[in-house]
Coordinates of N, CA and C in Angstrom, one line a residue:
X39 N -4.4 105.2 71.6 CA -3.3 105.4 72.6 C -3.0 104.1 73.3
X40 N -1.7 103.8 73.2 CA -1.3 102.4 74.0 C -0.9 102.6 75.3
X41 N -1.9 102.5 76.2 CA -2.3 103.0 77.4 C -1.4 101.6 78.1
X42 N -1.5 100.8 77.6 CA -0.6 99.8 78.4 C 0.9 99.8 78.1
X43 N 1.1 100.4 78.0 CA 2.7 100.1 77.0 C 4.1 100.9 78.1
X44 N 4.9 100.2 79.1 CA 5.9 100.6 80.1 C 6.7 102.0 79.2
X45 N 6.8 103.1 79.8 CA 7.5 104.2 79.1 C 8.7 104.0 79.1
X46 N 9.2 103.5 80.2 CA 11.0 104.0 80.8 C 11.8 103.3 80.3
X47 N 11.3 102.2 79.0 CA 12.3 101.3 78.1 C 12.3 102.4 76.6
X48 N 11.4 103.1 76.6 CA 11.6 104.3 75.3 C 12.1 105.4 75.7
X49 N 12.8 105.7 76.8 CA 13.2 107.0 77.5 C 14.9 107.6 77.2
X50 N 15.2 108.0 76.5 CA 16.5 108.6 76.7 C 16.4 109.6 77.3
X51 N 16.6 109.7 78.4 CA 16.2 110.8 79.6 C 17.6 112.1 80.2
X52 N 17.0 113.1 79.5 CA 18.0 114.3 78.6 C 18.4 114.6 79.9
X53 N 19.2 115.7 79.3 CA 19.8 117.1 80.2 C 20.8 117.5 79.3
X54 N 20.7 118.8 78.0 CA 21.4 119.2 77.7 C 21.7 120.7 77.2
X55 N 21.4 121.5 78.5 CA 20.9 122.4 78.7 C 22.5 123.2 79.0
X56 N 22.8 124.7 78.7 CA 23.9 125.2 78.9 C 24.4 125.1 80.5
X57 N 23.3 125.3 80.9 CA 23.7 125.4 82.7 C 23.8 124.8 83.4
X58 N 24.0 122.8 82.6 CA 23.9 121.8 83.6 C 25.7 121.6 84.4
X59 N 25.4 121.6 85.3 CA 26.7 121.0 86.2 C 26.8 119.4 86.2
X60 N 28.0 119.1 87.1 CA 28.1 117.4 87.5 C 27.4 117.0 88.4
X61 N 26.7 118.5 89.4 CA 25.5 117.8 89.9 C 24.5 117.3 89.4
X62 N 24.0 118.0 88.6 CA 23.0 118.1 87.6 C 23.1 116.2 86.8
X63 N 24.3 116.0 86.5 CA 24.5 114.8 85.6 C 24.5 114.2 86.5
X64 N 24.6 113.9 87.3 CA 24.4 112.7 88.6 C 23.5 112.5 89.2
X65 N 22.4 113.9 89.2 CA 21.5 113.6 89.8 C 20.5 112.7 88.2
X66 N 21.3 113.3 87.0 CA 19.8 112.6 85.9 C 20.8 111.0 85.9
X67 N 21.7 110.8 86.0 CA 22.2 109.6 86.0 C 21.5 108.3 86.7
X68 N 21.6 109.1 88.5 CA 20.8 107.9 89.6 C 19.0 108.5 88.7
X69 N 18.6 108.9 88.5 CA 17.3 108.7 87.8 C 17.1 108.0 87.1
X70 N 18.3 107.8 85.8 CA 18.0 107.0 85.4 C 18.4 105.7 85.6
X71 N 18.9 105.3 86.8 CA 19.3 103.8 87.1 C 17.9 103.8 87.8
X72 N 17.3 104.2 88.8 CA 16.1 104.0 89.3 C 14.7 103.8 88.6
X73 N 14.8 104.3 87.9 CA 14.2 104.2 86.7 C 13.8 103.0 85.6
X74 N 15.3 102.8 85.2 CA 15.6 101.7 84.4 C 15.1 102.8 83.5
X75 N 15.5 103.8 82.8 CA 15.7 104.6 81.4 C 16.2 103.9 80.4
X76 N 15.5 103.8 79.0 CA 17.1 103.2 78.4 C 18.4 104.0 78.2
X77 N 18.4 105.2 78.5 CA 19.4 106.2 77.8 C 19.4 107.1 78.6
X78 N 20.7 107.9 78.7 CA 20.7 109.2 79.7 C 21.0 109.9 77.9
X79 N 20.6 111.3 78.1 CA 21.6 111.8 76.4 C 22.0 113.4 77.4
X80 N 23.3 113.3 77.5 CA 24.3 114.2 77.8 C 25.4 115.4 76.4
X81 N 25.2 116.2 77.3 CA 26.5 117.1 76.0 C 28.1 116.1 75.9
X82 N 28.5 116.1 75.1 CA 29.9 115.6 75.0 C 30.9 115.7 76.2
X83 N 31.3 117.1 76.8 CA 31.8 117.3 78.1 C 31.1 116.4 79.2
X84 N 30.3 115.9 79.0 CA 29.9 115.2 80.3 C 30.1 113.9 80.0
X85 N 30.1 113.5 79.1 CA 30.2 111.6 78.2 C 31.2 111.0 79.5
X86 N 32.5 111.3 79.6 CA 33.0 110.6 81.0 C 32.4 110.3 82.3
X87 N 31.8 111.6 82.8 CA 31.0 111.1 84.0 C 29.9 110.6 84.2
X88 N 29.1 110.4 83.1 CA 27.9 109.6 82.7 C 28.2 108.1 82.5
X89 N 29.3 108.0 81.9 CA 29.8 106.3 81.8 C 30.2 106.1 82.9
X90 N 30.8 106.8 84.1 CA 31.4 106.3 85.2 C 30.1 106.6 86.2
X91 N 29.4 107.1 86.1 CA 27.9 107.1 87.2 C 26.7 105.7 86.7
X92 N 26.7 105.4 85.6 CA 26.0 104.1 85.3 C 26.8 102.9 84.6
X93 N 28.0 103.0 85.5 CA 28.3 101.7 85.5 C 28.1 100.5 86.1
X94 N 27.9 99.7 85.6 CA 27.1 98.2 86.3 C 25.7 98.1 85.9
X95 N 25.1 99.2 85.5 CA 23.8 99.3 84.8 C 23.5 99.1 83.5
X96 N 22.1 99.2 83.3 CA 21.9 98.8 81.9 C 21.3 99.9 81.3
X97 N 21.6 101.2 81.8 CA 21.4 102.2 81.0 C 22.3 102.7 79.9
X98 N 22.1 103.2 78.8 CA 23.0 103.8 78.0 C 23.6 104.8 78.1
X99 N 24.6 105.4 77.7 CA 24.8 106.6 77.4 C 24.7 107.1 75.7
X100 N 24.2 108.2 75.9 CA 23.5 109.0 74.4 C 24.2 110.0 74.6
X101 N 25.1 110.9 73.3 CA 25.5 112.0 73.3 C 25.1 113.1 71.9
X102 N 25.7 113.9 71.6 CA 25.1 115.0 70.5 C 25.9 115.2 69.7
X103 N 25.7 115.6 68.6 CA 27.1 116.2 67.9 C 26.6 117.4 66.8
X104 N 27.2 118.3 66.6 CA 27.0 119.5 65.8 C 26.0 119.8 66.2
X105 N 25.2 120.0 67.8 CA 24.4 120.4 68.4 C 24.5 121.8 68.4
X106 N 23.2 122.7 68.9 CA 21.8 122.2 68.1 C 21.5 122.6 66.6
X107 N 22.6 123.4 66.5 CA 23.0 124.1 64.8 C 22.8 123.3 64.0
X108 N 23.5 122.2 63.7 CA 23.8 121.8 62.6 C 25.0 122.3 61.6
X109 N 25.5 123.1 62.3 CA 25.9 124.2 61.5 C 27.5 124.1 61.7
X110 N 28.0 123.1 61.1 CA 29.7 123.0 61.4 C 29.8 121.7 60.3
X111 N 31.0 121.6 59.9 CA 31.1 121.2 59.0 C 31.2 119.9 59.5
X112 N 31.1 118.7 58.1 CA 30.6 117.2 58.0 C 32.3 116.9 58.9
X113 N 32.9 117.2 59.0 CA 34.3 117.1 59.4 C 34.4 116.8 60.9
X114 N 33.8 117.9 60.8 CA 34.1 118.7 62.6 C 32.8 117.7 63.4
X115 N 31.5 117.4 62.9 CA 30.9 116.5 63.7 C 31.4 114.9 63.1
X116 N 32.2 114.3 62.5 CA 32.7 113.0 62.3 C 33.7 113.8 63.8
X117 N 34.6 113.8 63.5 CA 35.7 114.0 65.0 C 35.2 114.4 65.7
X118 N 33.8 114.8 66.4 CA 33.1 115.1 67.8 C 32.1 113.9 68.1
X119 N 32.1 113.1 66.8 CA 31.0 112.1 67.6 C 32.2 111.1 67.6
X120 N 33.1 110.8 67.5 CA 34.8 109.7 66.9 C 35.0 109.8 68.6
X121 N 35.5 111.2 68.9 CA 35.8 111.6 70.3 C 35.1 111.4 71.6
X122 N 33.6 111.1 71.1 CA 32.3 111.1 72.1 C 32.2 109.2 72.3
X123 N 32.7 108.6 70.8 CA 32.3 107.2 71.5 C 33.4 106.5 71.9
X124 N 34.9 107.2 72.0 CA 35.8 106.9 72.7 C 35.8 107.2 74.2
X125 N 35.6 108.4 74.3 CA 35.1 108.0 76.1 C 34.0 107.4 76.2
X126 N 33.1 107.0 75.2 CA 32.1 105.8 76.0 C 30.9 105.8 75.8
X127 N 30.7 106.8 75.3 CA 29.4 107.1 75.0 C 28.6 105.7 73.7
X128 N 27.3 105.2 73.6 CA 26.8 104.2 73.2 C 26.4 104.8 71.7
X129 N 25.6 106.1 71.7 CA 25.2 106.2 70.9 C 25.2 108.0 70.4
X130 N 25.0 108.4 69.5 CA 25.3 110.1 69.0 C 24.2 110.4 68.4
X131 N 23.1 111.5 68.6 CA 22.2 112.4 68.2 C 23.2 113.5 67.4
X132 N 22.9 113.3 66.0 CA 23.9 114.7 65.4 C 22.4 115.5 64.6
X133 N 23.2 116.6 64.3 CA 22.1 117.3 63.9 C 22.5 117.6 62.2
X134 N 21.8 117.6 61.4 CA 22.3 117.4 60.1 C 22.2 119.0 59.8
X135 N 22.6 119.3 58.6 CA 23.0 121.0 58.2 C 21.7 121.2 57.7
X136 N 20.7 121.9 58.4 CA 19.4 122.5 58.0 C 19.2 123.1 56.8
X137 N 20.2 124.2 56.8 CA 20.2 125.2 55.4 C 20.0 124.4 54.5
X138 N 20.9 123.0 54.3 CA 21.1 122.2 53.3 C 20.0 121.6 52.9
X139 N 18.6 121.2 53.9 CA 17.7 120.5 53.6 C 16.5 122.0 53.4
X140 N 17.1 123.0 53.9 CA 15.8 124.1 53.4 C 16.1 123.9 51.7
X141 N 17.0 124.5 51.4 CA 17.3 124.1 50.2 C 17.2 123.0 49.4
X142 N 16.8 121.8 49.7 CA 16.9 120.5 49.1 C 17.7 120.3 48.0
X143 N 19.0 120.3 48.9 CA 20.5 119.6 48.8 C 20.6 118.2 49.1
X144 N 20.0 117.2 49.0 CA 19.6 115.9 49.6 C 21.0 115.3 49.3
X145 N 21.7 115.7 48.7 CA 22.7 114.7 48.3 C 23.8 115.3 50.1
X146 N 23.9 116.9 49.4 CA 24.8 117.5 50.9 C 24.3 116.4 52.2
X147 N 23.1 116.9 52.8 CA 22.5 116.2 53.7 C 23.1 114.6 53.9
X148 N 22.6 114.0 53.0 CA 23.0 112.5 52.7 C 24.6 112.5 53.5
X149 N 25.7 113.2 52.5 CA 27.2 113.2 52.8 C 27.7 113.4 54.6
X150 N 26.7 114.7 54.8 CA 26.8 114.8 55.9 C 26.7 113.7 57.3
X151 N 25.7 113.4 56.9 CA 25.6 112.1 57.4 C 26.3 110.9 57.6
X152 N 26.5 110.5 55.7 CA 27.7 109.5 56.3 C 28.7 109.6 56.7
X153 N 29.3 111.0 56.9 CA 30.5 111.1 57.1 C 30.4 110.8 58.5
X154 N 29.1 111.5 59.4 CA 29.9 110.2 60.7 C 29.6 109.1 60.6
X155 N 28.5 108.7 60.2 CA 28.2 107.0 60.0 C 29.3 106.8 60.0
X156 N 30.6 107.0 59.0 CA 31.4 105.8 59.1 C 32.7 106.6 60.2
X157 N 32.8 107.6 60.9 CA 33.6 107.8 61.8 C 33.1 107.0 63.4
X158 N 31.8 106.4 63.2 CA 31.5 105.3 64.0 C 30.5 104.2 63.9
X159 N 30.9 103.4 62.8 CA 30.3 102.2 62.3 C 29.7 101.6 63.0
X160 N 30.5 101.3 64.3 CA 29.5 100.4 65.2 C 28.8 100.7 66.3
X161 N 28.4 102.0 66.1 CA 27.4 102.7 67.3 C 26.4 102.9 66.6
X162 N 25.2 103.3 67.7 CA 24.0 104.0 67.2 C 23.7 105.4 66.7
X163 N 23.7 105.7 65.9 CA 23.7 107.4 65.3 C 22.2 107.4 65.0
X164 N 21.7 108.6 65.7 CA 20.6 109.1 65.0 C 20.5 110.8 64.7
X165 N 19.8 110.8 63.5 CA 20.0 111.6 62.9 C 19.0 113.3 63.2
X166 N 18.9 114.0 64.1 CA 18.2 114.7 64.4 C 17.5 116.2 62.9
X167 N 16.5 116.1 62.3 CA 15.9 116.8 61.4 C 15.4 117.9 61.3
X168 N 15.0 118.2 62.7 CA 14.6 119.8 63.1 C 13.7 119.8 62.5
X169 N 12.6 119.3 62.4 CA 11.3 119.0 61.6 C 10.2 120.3 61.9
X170 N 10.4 121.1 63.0 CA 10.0 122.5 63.1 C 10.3 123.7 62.1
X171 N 10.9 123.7 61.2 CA 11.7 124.3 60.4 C 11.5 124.3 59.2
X172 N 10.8 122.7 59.0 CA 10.7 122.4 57.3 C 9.5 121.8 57.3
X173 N 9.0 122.1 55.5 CA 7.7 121.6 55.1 C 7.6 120.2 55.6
X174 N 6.4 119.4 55.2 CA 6.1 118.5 54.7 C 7.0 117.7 53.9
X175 N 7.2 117.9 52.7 CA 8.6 117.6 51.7 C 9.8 117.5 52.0
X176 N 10.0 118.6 52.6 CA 11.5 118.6 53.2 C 11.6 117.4 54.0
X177 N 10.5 117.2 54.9 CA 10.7 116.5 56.1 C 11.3 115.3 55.3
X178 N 10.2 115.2 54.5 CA 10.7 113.2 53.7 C 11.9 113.4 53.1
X179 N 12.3 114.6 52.6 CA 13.7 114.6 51.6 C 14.9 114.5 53.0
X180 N 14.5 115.1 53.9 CA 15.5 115.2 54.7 C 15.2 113.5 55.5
X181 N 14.5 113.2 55.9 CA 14.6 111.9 56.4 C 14.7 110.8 55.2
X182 N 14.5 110.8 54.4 CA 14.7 110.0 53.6 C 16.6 109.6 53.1
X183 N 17.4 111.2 52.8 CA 18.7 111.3 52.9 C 18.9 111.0 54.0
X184 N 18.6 110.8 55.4 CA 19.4 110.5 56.8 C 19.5 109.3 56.2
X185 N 18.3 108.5 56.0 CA 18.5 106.7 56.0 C 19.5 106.6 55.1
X186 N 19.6 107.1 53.7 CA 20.4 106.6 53.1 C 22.0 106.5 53.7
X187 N 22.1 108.0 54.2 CA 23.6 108.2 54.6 C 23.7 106.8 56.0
X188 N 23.0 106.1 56.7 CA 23.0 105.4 57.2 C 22.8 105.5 58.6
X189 N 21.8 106.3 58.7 CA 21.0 106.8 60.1 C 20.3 105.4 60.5
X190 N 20.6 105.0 62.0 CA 19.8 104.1 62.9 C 18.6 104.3 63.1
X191 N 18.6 105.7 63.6 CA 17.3 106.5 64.2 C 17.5 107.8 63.0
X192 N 16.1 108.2 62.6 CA 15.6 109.5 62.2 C 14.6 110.5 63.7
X193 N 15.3 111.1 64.0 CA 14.9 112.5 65.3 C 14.2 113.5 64.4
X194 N 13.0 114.0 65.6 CA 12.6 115.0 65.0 C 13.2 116.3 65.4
X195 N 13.5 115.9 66.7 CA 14.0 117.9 67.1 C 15.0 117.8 68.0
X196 N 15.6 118.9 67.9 CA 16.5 118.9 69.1 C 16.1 119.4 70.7
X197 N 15.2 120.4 70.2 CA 14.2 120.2 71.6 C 14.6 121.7 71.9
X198 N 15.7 122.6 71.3 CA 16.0 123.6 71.0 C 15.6 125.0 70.0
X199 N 14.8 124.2 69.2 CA 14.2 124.5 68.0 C 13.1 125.6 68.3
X200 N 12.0 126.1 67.5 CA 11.0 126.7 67.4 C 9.4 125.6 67.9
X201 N 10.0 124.6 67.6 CA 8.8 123.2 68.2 C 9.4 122.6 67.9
X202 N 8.6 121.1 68.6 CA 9.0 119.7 68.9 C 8.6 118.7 68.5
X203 N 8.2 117.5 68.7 CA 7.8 116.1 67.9 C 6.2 116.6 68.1
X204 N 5.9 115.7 67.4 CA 4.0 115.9 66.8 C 3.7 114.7 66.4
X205 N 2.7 113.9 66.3 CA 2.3 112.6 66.0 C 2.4 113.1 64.3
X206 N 2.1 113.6 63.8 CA 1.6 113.7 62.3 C 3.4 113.7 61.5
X207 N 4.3 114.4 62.7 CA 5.1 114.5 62.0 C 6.3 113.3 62.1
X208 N 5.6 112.4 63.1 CA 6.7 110.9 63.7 C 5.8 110.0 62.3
X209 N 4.8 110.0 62.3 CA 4.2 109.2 61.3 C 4.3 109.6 59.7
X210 N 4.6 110.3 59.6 CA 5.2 111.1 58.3 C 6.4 110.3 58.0
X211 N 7.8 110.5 59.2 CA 8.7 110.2 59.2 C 8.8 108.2 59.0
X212 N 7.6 107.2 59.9 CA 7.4 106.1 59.7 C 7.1 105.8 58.4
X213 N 6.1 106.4 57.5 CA 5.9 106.4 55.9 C 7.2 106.1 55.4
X214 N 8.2 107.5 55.4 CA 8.8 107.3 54.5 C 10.1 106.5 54.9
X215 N 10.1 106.1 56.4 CA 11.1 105.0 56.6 C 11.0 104.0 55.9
X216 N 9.9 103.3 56.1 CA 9.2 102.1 55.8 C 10.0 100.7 56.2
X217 N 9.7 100.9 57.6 CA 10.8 100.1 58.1 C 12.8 100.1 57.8
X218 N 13.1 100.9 57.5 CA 14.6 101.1 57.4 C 15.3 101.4 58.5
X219 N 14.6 102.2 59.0 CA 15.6 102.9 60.5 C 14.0 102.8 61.8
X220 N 14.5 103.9 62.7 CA 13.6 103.7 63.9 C 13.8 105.0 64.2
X221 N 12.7 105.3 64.9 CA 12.2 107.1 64.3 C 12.4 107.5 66.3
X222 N 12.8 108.4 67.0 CA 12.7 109.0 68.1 C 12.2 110.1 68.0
X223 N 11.2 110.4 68.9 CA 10.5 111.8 69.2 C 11.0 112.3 70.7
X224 N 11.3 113.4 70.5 CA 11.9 114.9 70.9 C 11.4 116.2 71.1
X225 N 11.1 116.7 72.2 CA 11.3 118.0 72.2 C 9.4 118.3 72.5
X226 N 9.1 118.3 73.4 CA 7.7 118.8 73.9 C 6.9 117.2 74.4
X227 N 7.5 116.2 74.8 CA 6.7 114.9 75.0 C 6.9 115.3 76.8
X228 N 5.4 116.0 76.7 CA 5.9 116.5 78.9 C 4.3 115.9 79.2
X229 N 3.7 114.5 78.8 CA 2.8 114.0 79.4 C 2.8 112.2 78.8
X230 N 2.0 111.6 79.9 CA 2.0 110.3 79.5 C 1.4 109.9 78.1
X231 N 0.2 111.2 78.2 CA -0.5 111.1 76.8 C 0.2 111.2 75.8
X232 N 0.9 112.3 75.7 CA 1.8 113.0 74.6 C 3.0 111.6 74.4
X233 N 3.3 111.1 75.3 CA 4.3 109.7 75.2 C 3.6 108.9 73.9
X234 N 2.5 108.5 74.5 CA 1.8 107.4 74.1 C 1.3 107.5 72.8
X235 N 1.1 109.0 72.3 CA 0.7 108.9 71.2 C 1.6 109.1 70.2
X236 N 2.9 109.2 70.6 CA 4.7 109.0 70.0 C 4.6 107.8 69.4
X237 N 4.5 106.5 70.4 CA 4.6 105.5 70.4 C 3.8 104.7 69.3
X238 N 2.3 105.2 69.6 CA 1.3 104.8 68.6 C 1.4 105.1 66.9
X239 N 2.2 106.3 67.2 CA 2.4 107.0 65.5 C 3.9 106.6 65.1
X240 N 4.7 105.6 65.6 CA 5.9 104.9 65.1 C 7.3 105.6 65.8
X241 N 6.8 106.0 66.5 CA 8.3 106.3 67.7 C 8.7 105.0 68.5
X242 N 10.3 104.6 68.3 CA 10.3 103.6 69.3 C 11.7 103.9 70.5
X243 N 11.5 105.5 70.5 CA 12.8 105.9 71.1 C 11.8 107.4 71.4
X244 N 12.1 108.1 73.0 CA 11.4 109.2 73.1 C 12.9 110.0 74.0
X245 N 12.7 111.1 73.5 CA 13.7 112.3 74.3 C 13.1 113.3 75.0
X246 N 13.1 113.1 76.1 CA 12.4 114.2 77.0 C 13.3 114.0 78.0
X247 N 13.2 115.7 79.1 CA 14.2 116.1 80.2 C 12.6 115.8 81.4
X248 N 11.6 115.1 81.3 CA 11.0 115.1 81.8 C 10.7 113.4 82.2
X249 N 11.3 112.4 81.6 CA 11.0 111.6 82.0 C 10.4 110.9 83.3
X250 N 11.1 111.3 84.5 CA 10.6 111.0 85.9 C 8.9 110.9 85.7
X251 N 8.5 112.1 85.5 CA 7.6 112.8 85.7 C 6.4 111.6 84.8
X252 N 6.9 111.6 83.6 CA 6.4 110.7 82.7 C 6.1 109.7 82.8
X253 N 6.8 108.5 83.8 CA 7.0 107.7 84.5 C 5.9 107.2 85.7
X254 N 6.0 108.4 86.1 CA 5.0 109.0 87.7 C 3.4 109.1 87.1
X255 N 2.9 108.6 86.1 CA 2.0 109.7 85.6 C 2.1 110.7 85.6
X256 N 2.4 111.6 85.6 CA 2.5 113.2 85.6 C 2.7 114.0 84.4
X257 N 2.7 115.6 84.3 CA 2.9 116.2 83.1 C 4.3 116.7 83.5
X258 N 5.1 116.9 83.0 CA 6.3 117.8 83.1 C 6.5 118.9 82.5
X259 N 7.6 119.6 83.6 CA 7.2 121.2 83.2 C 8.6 121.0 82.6
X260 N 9.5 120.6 82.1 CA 10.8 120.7 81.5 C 10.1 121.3 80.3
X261 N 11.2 122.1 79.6 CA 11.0 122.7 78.5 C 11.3 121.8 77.1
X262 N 12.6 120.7 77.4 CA 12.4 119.8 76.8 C 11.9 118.5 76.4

């Protein structure tokens, strides 16, 4: 465990829950300027007041696209993540078509992919895999097709799912990167421990609604 290693530069520090308001985004916003987060990751409706609450800061904005389904066509998330980094947003978590990778469709998967890669060439896209859902195998076919289609980051969960990141399954995902992209873990990281051992097994990006807490030493009770 890299017990010395500062959290809040691996932190995309969430809120993307049905019931958040613009309080809600303002209060995770000043958290994460006080903080120093690298990333807030907001729903698309909120992408405007997230770039206008951390401005002058050096936090990012992170958004979602074909959240948490996956389940909309390569089309419809190219024009939702196109629309997301026009208001401002830095970077897009999309969720790739699951069915497609239950099935080991690698090529579908792959397509889906690039289709937003290139509806935003020069942002950060990472590719979320729902790694709760699928074997072992899958996991590498499905991460293996994100890189190709031209995934920055390979995600393990949306944090919505049945479960969340796991060391066995961030280091699965480092295997078969093998340095190509950069892996973020998602979805159940609610302790400093649970952080640290993201980090140690090749995470260099973490998504949790618990950050503060993380930060604080503490465990978090977020569900994300």
């Amino acid at each position: 465990m890299l017990k010395g290693v500062k959290l809040a530069p691996y932190i995309d520090h969430t809120l993307l829950k049905a019931t958040a308001t613009s309080a809600d985004i303002r209060a995770l916003c000043a958290e994460a300027r006080e903080h120093s987060f690298y990333a807030v990751c907001v729903n698309p409706v909120f992408v405007p007041q997230a770039v206008a609450e951390l401005e002058g800061s050096t936090v990012k904005v992170a958004t979602v696209c074909g959240f948490p389904l996956g389940a909309v066509s390569s089309e419809q998330k190219a024009v939702e993540a196109r629309l997301s980094v026009e208001a401002g947003a830095h970077e897009v978590d999309m969720v790739i078509h699951i069915g497609a990778a239950l099935e080991g469709s690698w090529d579908s998967v792959e397509a889906d992919v690039r289709a937003v890669r290139r509806a935003i060439p020069e942002h950060v896209l990472k590719v979320i895999i729902e790694t709760c859902y699928l074997s072992d195998d899958q996991k590498r076919g499905a991460t293996e097709a994100a890189v190709r289609g031209g995934a920055d980051f390979v995600k393990t969960s949306t944090g919505f799912g049945t479960g969340g990141a796991t060391p066995a399954d961030v280091a699965l995902m480092r295997d078969t990167i093998a340095g190509r992209a950069q892996i973020k873990a998602a979805g159940g990281v609610r302790t400093p421990a649970d952080a640290h051992e993201m980090i140690a097994a090749g995470a260099s990006r973490l998504g949790t609604s618990g950050g503060v807490a993380l930060v604080s030493g503490e465990q978090s009770s977020e569900g994300y």
